[in-house]
Amino acid sequence: LYHRGWTLTRLGRFEDAEASFTKGLEWQPDYAWAMLGRACARAAQGNLSGALEDQQAGTKGLEPVPGIKSTPRQQRQLDRSRAVVVALSEAVKSASKLPHLESCRYFLDDLEPRRSRSAELAAPSRAE
């Protein structure tokens, strides 16, 4: 269900994505990335208070386990998630009902790492 939610998010089908993340969270209610995905879907639809709740819960789930050192990527993700909490908090305080796409930009940027073409693959052909 989460992969479906992420795919629907990429397609801009935020209502369907929210439903998919919600269904997945019934089975795994503490999955931080699903909460962040649903926060994105909710924020994109203008449900900023719901997005803020999910973003806060997801951020808490990204916090390091005591005694285990975070990787630089994990720390970057946590810092970015905290920044989205601040931005959503400000938007909620202003009583905005507008979509808040910064939540999604943050979320989507880390879904897939950038990949380079394998040297083992033939060079792409040019259609002329």
Tab-separated table of N, CA, C and O in Angstrom, residues 4-18 21 37 40-45 99 101 104 107-108 111:
chain	number	residue	atom	x	y	z
A	4	ARG	N	2.108	2.078	-3.454
A	4	ARG	CA	0.983	2.631	-4.217
A	4	ARG	C	0.775	4.097	-3.833
A	4	ARG	O	0.578	4.950	-4.695
A	5	GLY	N	0.833	4.391	-2.549
A	5	GLY	CA	0.685	5.772	-2.088
A	5	GLY	C	1.766	6.673	-2.644
A	5	GLY	O	1.496	7.787	-3.091
A	6	TRP	N	3.013	6.196	-2.652
A	6	TRP	CA	4.108	7.007	-3.186
A	6	TRP	C	3.933	7.234	-4.686
A	6	TRP	O	4.172	8.326	-5.191
A	7	THR	N	3.494	6.190	-5.389
A	7	THR	CA	3.266	6.326	-6.833
A	7	THR	C	2.138	7.312	-7.102
A	7	THR	O	2.259	8.182	-7.974
A	8	LEU	N	1.051	7.189	-6.379
A	8	LEU	CA	-0.071	8.116	-6.552
A	8	LEU	C	0.341	9.554	-6.220
A	8	LEU	O	-0.098	10.505	-6.875
A	9	THR	N	1.206	9.708	-5.239
A	9	THR	CA	1.712	11.038	-4.896
A	9	THR	C	2.486	11.609	-6.072
A	9	THR	O	2.286	12.759	-6.461
A	10	ARG	N	3.349	10.812	-6.651
A	10	ARG	CA	4.123	11.269	-7.809
A	10	ARG	C	3.224	11.644	-8.977
A	10	ARG	O	3.568	12.504	-9.774
A	11	LEU	N	2.084	10.987	-9.075
A	11	LEU	CA	1.133	11.282	-10.151
A	11	LEU	C	0.240	12.478	-9.829
A	11	LEU	O	-0.578	12.877	-10.655
A	12	GLY	N	0.360	13.010	-8.622
A	12	GLY	CA	-0.478	14.138	-8.223
A	12	GLY	C	-1.879	13.732	-7.825
A	12	GLY	O	-2.760	14.576	-7.695
A	13	ARG	N	-2.104	12.462	-7.584
A	13	ARG	CA	-3.412	11.952	-7.161
A	13	ARG	C	-3.424	11.861	-5.630
A	13	ARG	O	-3.400	10.797	-5.031
A	14	PHE	N	-3.461	13.036	-5.020
A	14	PHE	CA	-3.245	13.140	-3.578
A	14	PHE	C	-4.357	12.528	-2.740
A	14	PHE	O	-4.095	11.960	-1.683
A	15	GLU	N	-5.592	12.625	-3.186
A	15	GLU	CA	-6.694	12.027	-2.426
A	15	GLU	C	-6.540	10.509	-2.388
A	15	GLU	O	-6.692	9.875	-1.331
A	16	ASP	N	-6.225	9.918	-3.528
A	16	ASP	CA	-6.010	8.465	-3.580
A	16	ASP	C	-4.774	8.065	-2.786
A	16	ASP	O	-4.758	7.024	-2.120
A	17	ALA	N	-3.730	8.890	-2.855
A	17	ALA	CA	-2.508	8.604	-2.098
A	17	ALA	C	-2.795	8.616	-0.603
A	17	ALA	O	-2.349	7.727	0.134
A	18	GLU	N	-3.549	9.616	-0.157
A	18	GLU	CA	-3.893	9.687	1.263
A	18	GLU	C	-4.635	8.427	1.708
A	18	GLU	O	-4.340	7.854	2.757
A	21	PHE	N	-2.098	5.496	1.975
A	21	PHE	CA	-1.270	5.591	3.182
A	21	PHE	C	-2.090	5.293	4.434
A	21	PHE	O	-1.631	4.600	5.345
A	37	GLY	N	4.414	10.539	4.072
A	37	GLY	CA	3.726	10.491	2.777
A	37	GLY	C	2.300	10.992	2.878
A	37	GLY	O	1.830	11.752	2.021
A	40	CYS	N	2.234	14.737	3.203
A	40	CYS	CA	2.372	15.355	1.887
A	40	CYS	C	1.031	15.377	1.176
A	40	CYS	O	0.607	16.416	0.669
A	41	ALA	N	0.356	14.237	1.131
A	41	ALA	CA	-0.932	14.152	0.428
A	41	ALA	C	-1.962	15.089	1.052
A	41	ALA	O	-2.711	15.768	0.338
A	42	ARG	N	-1.986	15.136	2.357
A	42	ARG	CA	-2.935	16.023	3.036
A	42	ARG	C	-2.599	17.492	2.799
A	42	ARG	O	-3.486	18.310	2.548
A	43	ALA	N	-1.324	17.835	2.889
A	43	ALA	CA	-0.915	19.223	2.674
A	43	ALA	C	-1.226	19.671	1.250
A	43	ALA	O	-1.655	20.805	1.030
A	44	ALA	N	-1.033	18.779	0.300
A	44	ALA	CA	-1.305	19.116	-1.100
A	44	ALA	C	-2.785	19.370	-1.349
A	44	ALA	O	-3.145	20.068	-2.294
A	45	GLN	N	-3.632	18.818	-0.483
A	45	GLN	CA	-5.074	19.022	-0.603
A	45	GLN	C	-5.565	20.183	0.262
A	45	GLN	O	-6.745	20.493	0.282
A	99	PRO	N	-3.065	24.645	-0.679
A	99	PRO	CA	-2.131	23.516	-0.714
A	99	PRO	C	-0.736	23.961	-0.290
A	99	PRO	O	-0.306	25.075	-0.590
A	101	LEU	N	2.704	22.693	-0.925
A	101	LEU	CA	3.480	21.730	-1.695
A	101	LEU	C	4.910	21.555	-1.206
A	101	LEU	O	5.578	20.607	-1.609
A	104	CYS	N	5.442	18.183	0.124
A	104	CYS	CA	5.638	17.134	-0.885
A	104	CYS	C	7.013	17.223	-1.523
A	104	CYS	O	7.635	16.201	-1.808
A	107	PHE	N	9.272	15.526	0.715
A	107	PHE	CA	9.023	14.090	0.754
A	107	PHE	C	9.475	13.409	-0.533
A	107	PHE	O	10.137	12.392	-0.514
A	108	LEU	N	9.134	13.984	-1.663
A	108	LEU	CA	9.447	13.355	-2.943
A	108	LEU	C	10.932	13.390	-3.271
A	108	LEU	O	11.432	12.504	-3.938
A	111	LEU	N	12.521	10.176	-1.939
A	111	LEU	CA	11.975	8.859	-2.241
A	111	LEU	C	12.937	8.018	-3.060
A	111	LEU	O	13.133	6.851	-2.796
